[in-house]
Amino acid sequence: MEKKIIEVLLVEKNAKDVALVKELLLLQRDVDNSFHLQVAKDVEFGKNLLKQIVFDVMLMDLSSPDENPLKDFEILHQLSPNTPIVTLTSKEKSELGAQAMRAGAQDYLVKDNIESGLLTRSLIHAIERGQLIQRLEQSLRTEIEERKKMDLLKDEFVSTVSHELRTPLAIVKSAIENLRDGIAGDLTEKQGRTVQIAARNLDRLTTIINDLLDLSRLESGKMVLNRHRVSMASMVQELFQGYQAQARAKNVRLVADIPADVPEVYVDPDLIVQVLNNLMNNCLRYTKSKIVVKIARKNGSSKSESETFKSMVVVSITDDGEGIAPEDMGKLFGKFQQINRPTGGAGYKGTGLGLAICREIISQHEGTIWAESELGKGASFLFTLEEYQPEYDFWPKITATFEDARLNKEALAVLAISIENLRDLKKTKSDEEIHEVFNKIQSVLKSQVLRRGDKLFHYSQKEFIAVVAQTGKAGALLIKDRISKVLSDISSFRFRVSFAIFPEDGSTPEIVLKKAIEGPENLG
């Protein structure tokens, strides 16, 4: 029977070691396989060979005096991840072999102890193990793809069925309401009770369908967020007003812990109200005597001067019920989950989708939602939302302003006010102190420099952008001088003011803004 030829790539600088490997492969007595060896003296040569030839296995020496031989291993492994690798080491560097295995090698051999049978067995084993891993990975990929297809089919089915049910449900609901209101004639007491039961169950079915549709739209990404600047404090106060009657009926006290300076958020208010309602309903079912809603500000940090502070608003809703068992915490935000907590209302049957919907809504707002609980001490549901930043409105507003200037054939000035020494100031001042100065800058510019219709944005951490309509170069120079004078009173901060004019310096907001920020003139 003809032997199978196994293509072997040996990456080895030492000529004696190359000769040793060749001799060991010639001495092998494998009746089924024959080894064809090609040698690369360095990684670059090895990369070229891997691009030209499909090898069954690689042998690579890690005992060379290079500073980082594992780096060469990673280069070749990344270039040909499906080619199994057996590494060669010296006794002194045997730990490198173990490290290479953790990084993806199939085996390693100590050169001083190699004999023909050991080398060939190691190569054959590496090939077989590599093939097994590839089959397992392919099987896993196939399974994942099948699950994705099934999830997609399930979501499409749920969405389609839910849509199709809405119309007949509306008709049935209308008929039940007509019966209940006596439009079709008076009902006996027994008939009235039956209609009330039907109405309650129909309401529950409608809730389930609406929840399914909401979750389906959120997960598919088809729900468009209508985000704008919103007061979280006002939303919580409105929430309390809506739940006062239910809370009084259960002898539950609603407590709001809202600081006076709580920042605004940039959200779709309808969706966040849905989150608040879901969490409040949840707490009302399980609380004993009190629900506390708290809003706090969590200061963020920035990676560079060009980024804005990513401060978050944290909202928590806490009950004083029996709490949630540790083993149930991981299930809370899953679909169709009914956590076995002692209920405050007998006979309550939820859809098990409320918290899953909350999770998707907060996720689409780039926030995080989680729960904290200790048995016997109640439960808290918390979520974060990013604090409103002026730049969220920047591009829509500046684009509209440029379009107006274009239609009216008017000049438009864009001035960039940059804080040149912000990096040094951050070493000696706290974030709060810097924020206070930022607020002062905006207040001074709005009250002493800009007109009522002019726009001012805190564009990045170190830059403010002023957009002044009907203003050419001469007017921009005057405004620039005024800005320099009013900001000179702010100690420690060194400012640079530059500008660009539309359409003289560019035809788009992006070009004009770039030129304004990169302007060379310094008024420090």
XYZ file of C-alpha atoms in Angstrom:
524
model
C 0.000 0.000 0.000
C 1.307 3.426 -0.955
C 2.359 5.558 1.997
C 0.709 8.909 2.715
C 3.141 11.799 2.308
C 3.054 14.235 5.213
C 4.289 17.735 4.411
C 6.388 19.105 7.299
C 7.670 22.666 7.657
C 10.714 22.986 9.942
C 11.546 26.510 11.151
C 15.120 26.174 12.390
C 18.280 28.331 12.153
C 20.769 25.780 13.463
C 22.148 23.603 10.639
C 23.029 20.740 13.045
C 19.475 20.635 14.398
C 18.122 20.642 10.828
C 20.315 17.669 10.025
C 19.180 15.894 13.208
C 15.499 16.265 12.345
C 16.090 15.048 8.785
C 17.937 12.003 10.088
C 15.226 11.176 12.633
C 12.507 11.393 9.993
C 14.516 9.128 7.657
C 14.923 6.576 10.454
C 11.197 6.466 11.198
C 9.500 3.103 10.700
C 5.921 4.269 10.205
C 4.482 1.869 7.621
C 1.591 4.194 6.722
C 3.278 7.588 6.456
C 6.240 9.208 4.764
C 7.515 12.641 5.760
C 8.522 15.330 3.278
C 10.515 18.077 5.036
C 10.969 21.685 3.966
C 13.190 24.017 5.980
C 12.820 27.721 6.725
C 15.786 29.409 8.378
C 13.704 32.242 9.810
C 10.140 33.425 10.273
C 10.050 35.493 7.092
C 11.096 32.483 5.003
C 8.522 30.408 6.890
C 5.784 32.951 6.103
C 6.618 32.773 2.391
C 6.485 28.968 2.385
C 3.159 28.928 4.245
C 1.693 31.210 1.579
C 2.801 28.837 -1.203
C 2.370 25.341 0.264
C -0.267 23.652 2.415
C 1.641 21.908 5.221
C 0.244 19.119 7.368
C 2.323 20.072 10.400
C 4.968 22.566 11.550
C 8.074 22.021 13.657
C 9.429 25.196 15.221
C 12.510 25.745 17.360
C 11.977 28.009 20.397
C 15.460 27.555 21.860
C 17.141 30.169 19.672
C 18.747 33.121 21.470
C 16.051 35.529 20.219
C 14.623 37.843 22.867
C 11.043 36.731 22.247
C 10.786 33.409 20.364
C 7.098 33.130 21.285
C 6.439 36.207 19.157
C 7.685 34.316 16.084
C 5.464 31.393 17.047
C 2.417 33.685 17.283
C 3.178 35.214 13.880
C 3.200 31.830 12.128
C 0.258 30.491 14.141
C -1.862 33.518 13.200
C -0.837 33.234 9.552
C -1.844 29.539 9.382
C -4.091 28.804 12.398
C -5.225 25.416 11.046
C -1.689 24.048 10.711
C -0.775 22.123 13.890
C 2.545 23.121 15.453
C 5.024 21.063 17.486
C 7.703 23.190 19.148
C 11.301 22.236 19.941
C 13.057 23.543 23.033
C 16.219 22.990 25.036
C 16.163 21.718 28.611
C 16.860 25.222 29.862
C 13.898 26.665 27.930
C 11.359 23.870 28.341
C 8.923 26.337 29.938
C 8.660 28.042 26.536
C 7.206 24.825 25.137
C 4.489 24.807 27.788
C 3.738 28.471 27.087
C 3.466 27.730 23.359
C 0.955 24.939 24.072
C -1.149 27.377 26.050
C -0.965 29.716 23.022
C -2.105 27.033 20.549
C 0.731 24.549 19.895
C -0.232 20.856 19.895
C 2.915 19.534 21.586
C 6.531 20.315 22.443
C 9.702 18.235 22.514
C 13.037 18.749 24.301
C 15.720 18.430 21.627
C 18.200 16.613 23.878
C 15.710 13.770 24.395
C 14.341 13.307 20.869
C 14.449 9.937 19.186
C 12.878 8.905 15.870
C 9.776 7.202 17.219
C 8.995 10.033 19.633
C 9.298 12.678 16.905
C 7.070 10.882 14.400
C 4.478 9.986 17.039
C 4.363 13.612 18.152
C 3.875 14.834 14.571
C 1.119 12.289 13.829
C -0.577 13.057 17.155
C -0.432 16.817 16.427
C -2.057 16.295 13.019
C -4.807 14.058 14.417
C -5.476 16.388 17.342
C -5.535 19.396 15.032
C -8.028 17.675 12.743
C -10.211 16.751 15.721
C -10.190 20.349 16.960
C -11.112 21.608 13.478
C -14.026 19.151 13.285
C -15.229 20.202 16.737
C -14.945 23.898 15.854
C -16.833 23.351 12.612
C -19.511 21.400 14.457
C -19.792 24.204 17.009
C -20.027 26.851 14.271
C -22.734 24.835 12.534
C -24.664 24.452 15.787
C -24.408 28.189 16.493
C -25.633 29.020 12.985
C -28.535 26.587 13.362
C -29.474 28.145 16.697
C -29.358 31.609 15.151
C -31.649 30.427 12.345
C -34.048 28.858 14.847
C -34.044 32.033 16.968
C -34.747 34.098 13.863
C -37.591 31.791 12.803
C -38.983 31.862 16.338
C -38.838 35.659 16.501
C -40.457 35.994 13.068
C -43.166 33.535 14.087
C -43.865 35.342 17.359
C -43.946 38.715 15.612
C -46.225 37.481 12.812
C -48.635 35.680 15.127
C -48.747 38.660 17.495
C -49.573 41.047 14.649
C -52.231 38.708 13.270
C -53.886 38.373 16.683
C -54.210 42.091 17.290
C -57.161 42.696 14.940
C -59.388 39.822 16.125
C -58.545 40.682 19.735
C -59.641 44.273 19.178
C -62.945 43.002 17.781
C -63.469 40.623 20.717
C -62.562 43.369 23.190
C -65.078 45.729 21.610
C -67.809 43.055 21.802
C -67.056 42.347 25.489
C -67.131 46.073 26.306
C -70.503 46.375 24.556
C -71.855 43.491 26.644
C -70.448 44.954 29.857
C -71.904 48.398 29.127
C -75.361 46.929 28.414
C -75.444 48.011 24.765
C -76.623 44.531 23.732
C -79.146 44.386 26.580
C -79.140 43.993 30.345
C -77.100 41.133 31.852
C -77.952 38.964 34.801
C -75.574 39.068 37.756
C -74.040 35.749 36.718
C -73.644 36.907 33.107
C -72.011 40.134 34.326
C -69.433 38.192 36.352
C -68.689 36.020 33.339
C -68.136 39.061 31.133
C -65.822 40.629 33.753
C -63.728 37.440 33.859
C -63.550 37.422 30.056
C -62.508 41.106 30.034
C -59.713 40.535 32.586
C -58.320 37.575 30.666
C -58.530 39.472 27.391
C -56.576 42.359 28.944
C -53.912 39.903 30.082
C -53.709 38.351 26.604
C -53.393 41.826 25.080
C -50.531 42.595 27.489
C -48.738 39.381 26.514
C -49.061 40.179 22.805
C -47.857 43.760 23.297
C -44.886 42.518 25.334
C -44.007 39.982 22.643
C -44.178 42.630 19.928
C -42.111 45.106 21.956
C -39.427 42.515 22.670
C -39.421 41.350 19.040
C -38.917 44.903 17.742
C -36.202 45.646 20.305
C -34.238 42.459 19.607
C -34.505 42.888 15.829
C -33.214 46.456 16.011
C -36.318 47.730 14.181
C -37.404 50.011 17.016
C -36.148 53.539 16.325
C -35.280 55.538 19.444
C -36.710 59.046 19.579
C -34.066 60.438 21.911
C -33.954 63.935 23.304
C -33.067 65.881 26.430
C -35.177 64.726 29.381
C -35.297 65.461 33.120
C -35.016 62.152 34.979
C -36.248 63.840 38.150
C -39.473 64.937 36.418
C -40.015 61.430 35.058
C -39.750 59.918 38.547
C -42.100 62.546 40.010
C -44.685 61.742 37.309
C -44.184 58.039 38.037
C -45.000 58.625 41.710
C -48.160 60.517 40.836
C -49.353 57.610 38.726
C -48.750 55.023 41.479
C -49.969 56.912 44.548
C -53.432 55.313 44.487
C -52.053 51.753 44.163
C -49.497 52.391 46.886
C -52.123 53.756 49.311
C -54.363 50.761 48.637
C -51.517 48.478 49.757
C -50.339 50.748 52.611
C -47.034 51.219 50.805
C -45.025 54.423 51.216
C -43.299 55.825 48.110
C -40.012 57.623 48.857
C -38.050 59.706 46.350
C -34.350 60.368 46.933
C -33.543 62.897 44.204
C -30.755 65.482 44.590
C -31.469 69.021 43.455
C -28.667 69.016 40.868
C -29.485 65.688 39.200
C -28.412 65.997 35.532
C -30.649 65.485 32.535
C -30.418 62.409 30.304
C -30.582 61.799 26.549
C -33.237 59.130 26.071
C -36.446 58.042 24.409
C -38.810 59.068 27.246
C -41.604 56.671 26.263
C -39.283 53.680 26.501
C -37.707 54.785 29.783
C -41.207 55.301 31.240
C -41.901 51.704 30.195
C -38.804 50.580 32.141
C -39.854 52.587 35.206
C -43.385 51.167 35.069
C -42.130 47.590 34.754
C -39.764 47.972 37.699
C -42.318 49.820 39.843
C -44.986 47.175 39.187
C -42.452 44.510 40.083
C -41.583 46.170 43.393
C -45.233 46.850 44.261
C -46.017 43.144 44.004
C -43.334 42.134 46.488
C -42.798 45.064 48.856
C -44.057 45.101 52.444
C -44.263 48.750 53.350
C -41.936 50.972 51.337
C -40.466 51.598 47.861
C -37.515 53.972 47.460
C -36.598 55.486 44.075
C -33.159 57.058 44.063
C -31.293 59.011 41.404
C -27.540 59.549 41.648
C -24.801 60.888 39.411
C -21.774 58.747 38.692
C -18.844 60.751 37.393
C -17.082 59.238 34.410
C -13.513 59.533 33.289
C -12.157 60.243 29.836
C -9.362 58.539 27.920
C -8.112 61.680 26.225
C -8.599 65.430 26.077
C -10.598 65.093 22.865
C -13.313 63.058 24.603
C -16.141 64.340 26.748
C -16.794 63.154 30.288
C -18.979 60.024 30.156
C -20.898 60.699 33.344
C -23.851 58.438 34.077
C -27.151 58.822 35.876
C -27.943 55.828 38.108
C -31.597 55.102 38.891
C -32.507 52.530 41.535
C -35.914 51.228 42.659
C -35.801 49.336 45.961
C -38.481 47.362 47.793
C -38.434 45.928 51.331
C -39.855 42.521 50.399
C -38.389 39.076 50.958
C -35.620 39.495 48.401
C -34.375 37.186 45.655
C -32.485 33.912 46.167
C -28.862 33.973 44.896
C -29.535 31.079 42.502
C -32.318 33.096 40.842
C -30.344 36.303 40.272
C -28.890 35.121 36.962
C -32.343 34.319 35.562
C -33.990 37.667 36.292
C -33.551 39.317 32.903
C -34.191 36.247 30.781
C -37.302 35.758 28.658
C -40.361 34.036 30.156
C -38.762 33.870 33.591
C -41.076 33.576 36.600
C -38.945 33.925 39.696
C -40.459 32.242 42.733
C -40.700 35.187 45.116
C -43.576 35.427 47.609
C -46.181 37.504 45.807
C -48.102 40.366 47.372
C -51.157 39.876 45.170
C -52.795 36.477 45.098
C -53.264 35.017 41.694
C -50.846 37.336 39.891
C -49.610 35.875 36.631
C -47.047 37.866 34.678
C -45.746 37.246 31.174
C -42.154 36.802 32.312
C -41.074 39.355 29.675
C -41.051 42.617 31.622
C -37.450 42.506 32.807
C -36.244 41.153 29.443
C -37.856 44.195 27.783
C -36.195 46.481 30.363
C -32.836 44.889 29.575
C -33.226 45.491 25.824
C -34.407 49.089 26.263
C -31.514 50.023 28.562
C -29.034 48.195 26.324
C -30.188 50.228 23.317
C -29.557 53.364 25.378
C -25.966 52.156 25.945
C -26.742 51.674 29.624
C -26.584 48.776 32.064
C -29.325 47.201 34.174
C -28.872 44.822 37.075
C -30.370 43.691 40.375
C -29.033 43.532 43.919
C -30.700 41.533 46.667
C -30.260 39.712 49.927
C -32.874 37.281 51.158
C -35.051 38.876 53.800
C -33.814 42.382 52.995
C -35.644 43.298 49.801
C -34.374 43.836 46.283
C -33.040 46.749 44.250
C -33.226 47.152 40.489
C -30.707 49.617 39.102
C -29.969 50.984 35.644
C -27.650 53.585 34.183
C -28.239 56.161 31.476
C -25.653 58.459 29.993
C -25.880 62.044 31.145
C -27.036 64.501 28.507
C -24.158 66.264 26.765
C -24.568 69.338 24.540
C -22.737 67.657 21.651
C -25.624 65.182 21.293
C -27.528 68.038 19.664
C -24.446 69.436 17.937
C -24.519 67.901 14.465
C -28.288 68.161 13.848
C -28.274 71.809 14.942
C -25.081 72.867 13.194
C -26.157 71.106 9.978
C -29.507 72.942 10.049
C -27.707 76.264 10.666
C -25.369 75.666 7.712
C -28.335 74.759 5.502
C -30.086 78.022 6.440
C -26.934 79.975 5.624
C -26.625 78.157 2.306
C -30.255 78.850 1.324
C -30.007 82.520 2.353
C -26.549 82.872 0.756
C -25.128 84.266 4.007
C -21.753 83.919 5.695
C -21.448 81.878 8.873
C -18.649 81.994 11.460
C -17.551 78.969 13.482
C -15.265 79.826 16.409
C -13.320 77.216 18.374
C -12.352 78.088 21.963
C -9.738 75.565 23.116
C -8.193 75.070 26.559
C -4.526 74.542 25.746
C -3.280 73.476 29.168
C -6.114 71.130 30.151
C -3.785 68.151 30.505
C -1.723 69.993 33.137
C -4.820 71.334 34.905
C -6.217 67.805 35.303
C -3.151 66.939 37.387
C -3.941 69.625 39.974
C -7.716 70.080 39.772
C -10.564 67.640 40.346
C -13.166 66.810 37.704
C -15.730 68.769 39.695
C -13.527 71.893 39.725
C -12.965 71.639 35.979
C -16.693 71.167 35.388
C -17.388 74.339 37.395
C -15.034 76.300 35.140
C -16.665 74.793 32.048
C -20.028 76.048 33.288
C -18.541 79.478 33.951
C -17.080 79.620 30.420
C -20.472 78.880 28.884
C -22.230 81.397 31.125
C -19.729 84.183 30.373
C -19.766 83.599 26.603
C -23.571 83.487 26.424
C -24.107 86.580 28.575
C -21.230 88.807 27.404
C -20.319 87.803 23.854
C -22.957 85.892 21.901
C -26.332 87.077 20.654
C -29.643 85.401 21.466
C -29.734 83.357 18.220
C -26.058 82.268 18.335
C -25.255 78.693 19.310
C -22.643 77.484 21.790
C -21.612 73.855 22.274
C -19.214 72.111 24.636
C -17.935 70.068 21.718
C -15.189 68.086 23.449
C -13.509 68.144 26.804
C -11.136 70.911 25.847
C -13.125 72.698 23.127
C -16.176 74.932 22.937
C -17.709 75.748 19.553
C -19.639 78.951 18.857
C -21.701 79.187 15.662
C -22.583 82.758 14.687
C -24.936 83.380 11.770
C -24.645 86.282 9.304
C -21.005 86.843 10.251
C -17.993 87.059 7.962
C -14.280 87.395 8.668
C -14.415 90.978 9.998
C -17.209 90.151 12.441
C -15.483 86.933 13.530
C -12.310 88.892 14.381
C -14.311 91.234 16.642
C -16.027 88.301 18.390
C -12.667 86.605 18.792
C -11.226 89.679 20.542
C -14.252 89.879 22.827
C -13.913 86.199 23.778
C -10.244 86.715 24.584
C -11.033 89.611 26.916
C -13.889 87.981 28.864
C -11.961 84.716 29.357
C -8.793 86.455 30.550
C -10.301 86.678 34.056
C -10.383 82.890 34.425
C -7.105 82.153 36.167
C -4.906 79.122 35.457
C -6.698 78.352 32.170
C -4.887 79.197 28.918
C -7.198 79.662 25.923
C -6.707 79.612 22.181
C -9.425 81.041 19.929
C -9.547 80.441 16.193
C -12.251 80.513 13.552
C -13.303 79.561 10.029
C -15.942 81.056 7.740
C -18.586 79.358 5.646
C -18.514 79.208 2.656
C -15.143 80.945 2.323
C -13.150 78.247 4.181
C -15.283 75.231 3.318
C -18.585 74.046 1.903
C -19.593 71.576 4.645
C -19.887 71.737 8.450
C -17.184 69.075 8.805
C -14.611 70.996 6.756
C -15.342 74.363 8.384
C -15.266 72.871 11.899
C -11.953 71.131 11.221
C -10.397 74.349 9.972
C -11.784 76.297 12.933
C -10.322 73.858 15.469
C -6.957 73.655 13.691
C -6.743 77.427 13.225
C -3.228 78.751 13.977
C -4.002 81.956 15.870
C -3.337 81.936 19.610
C -4.863 84.347 22.085
C -3.329 82.844 25.209
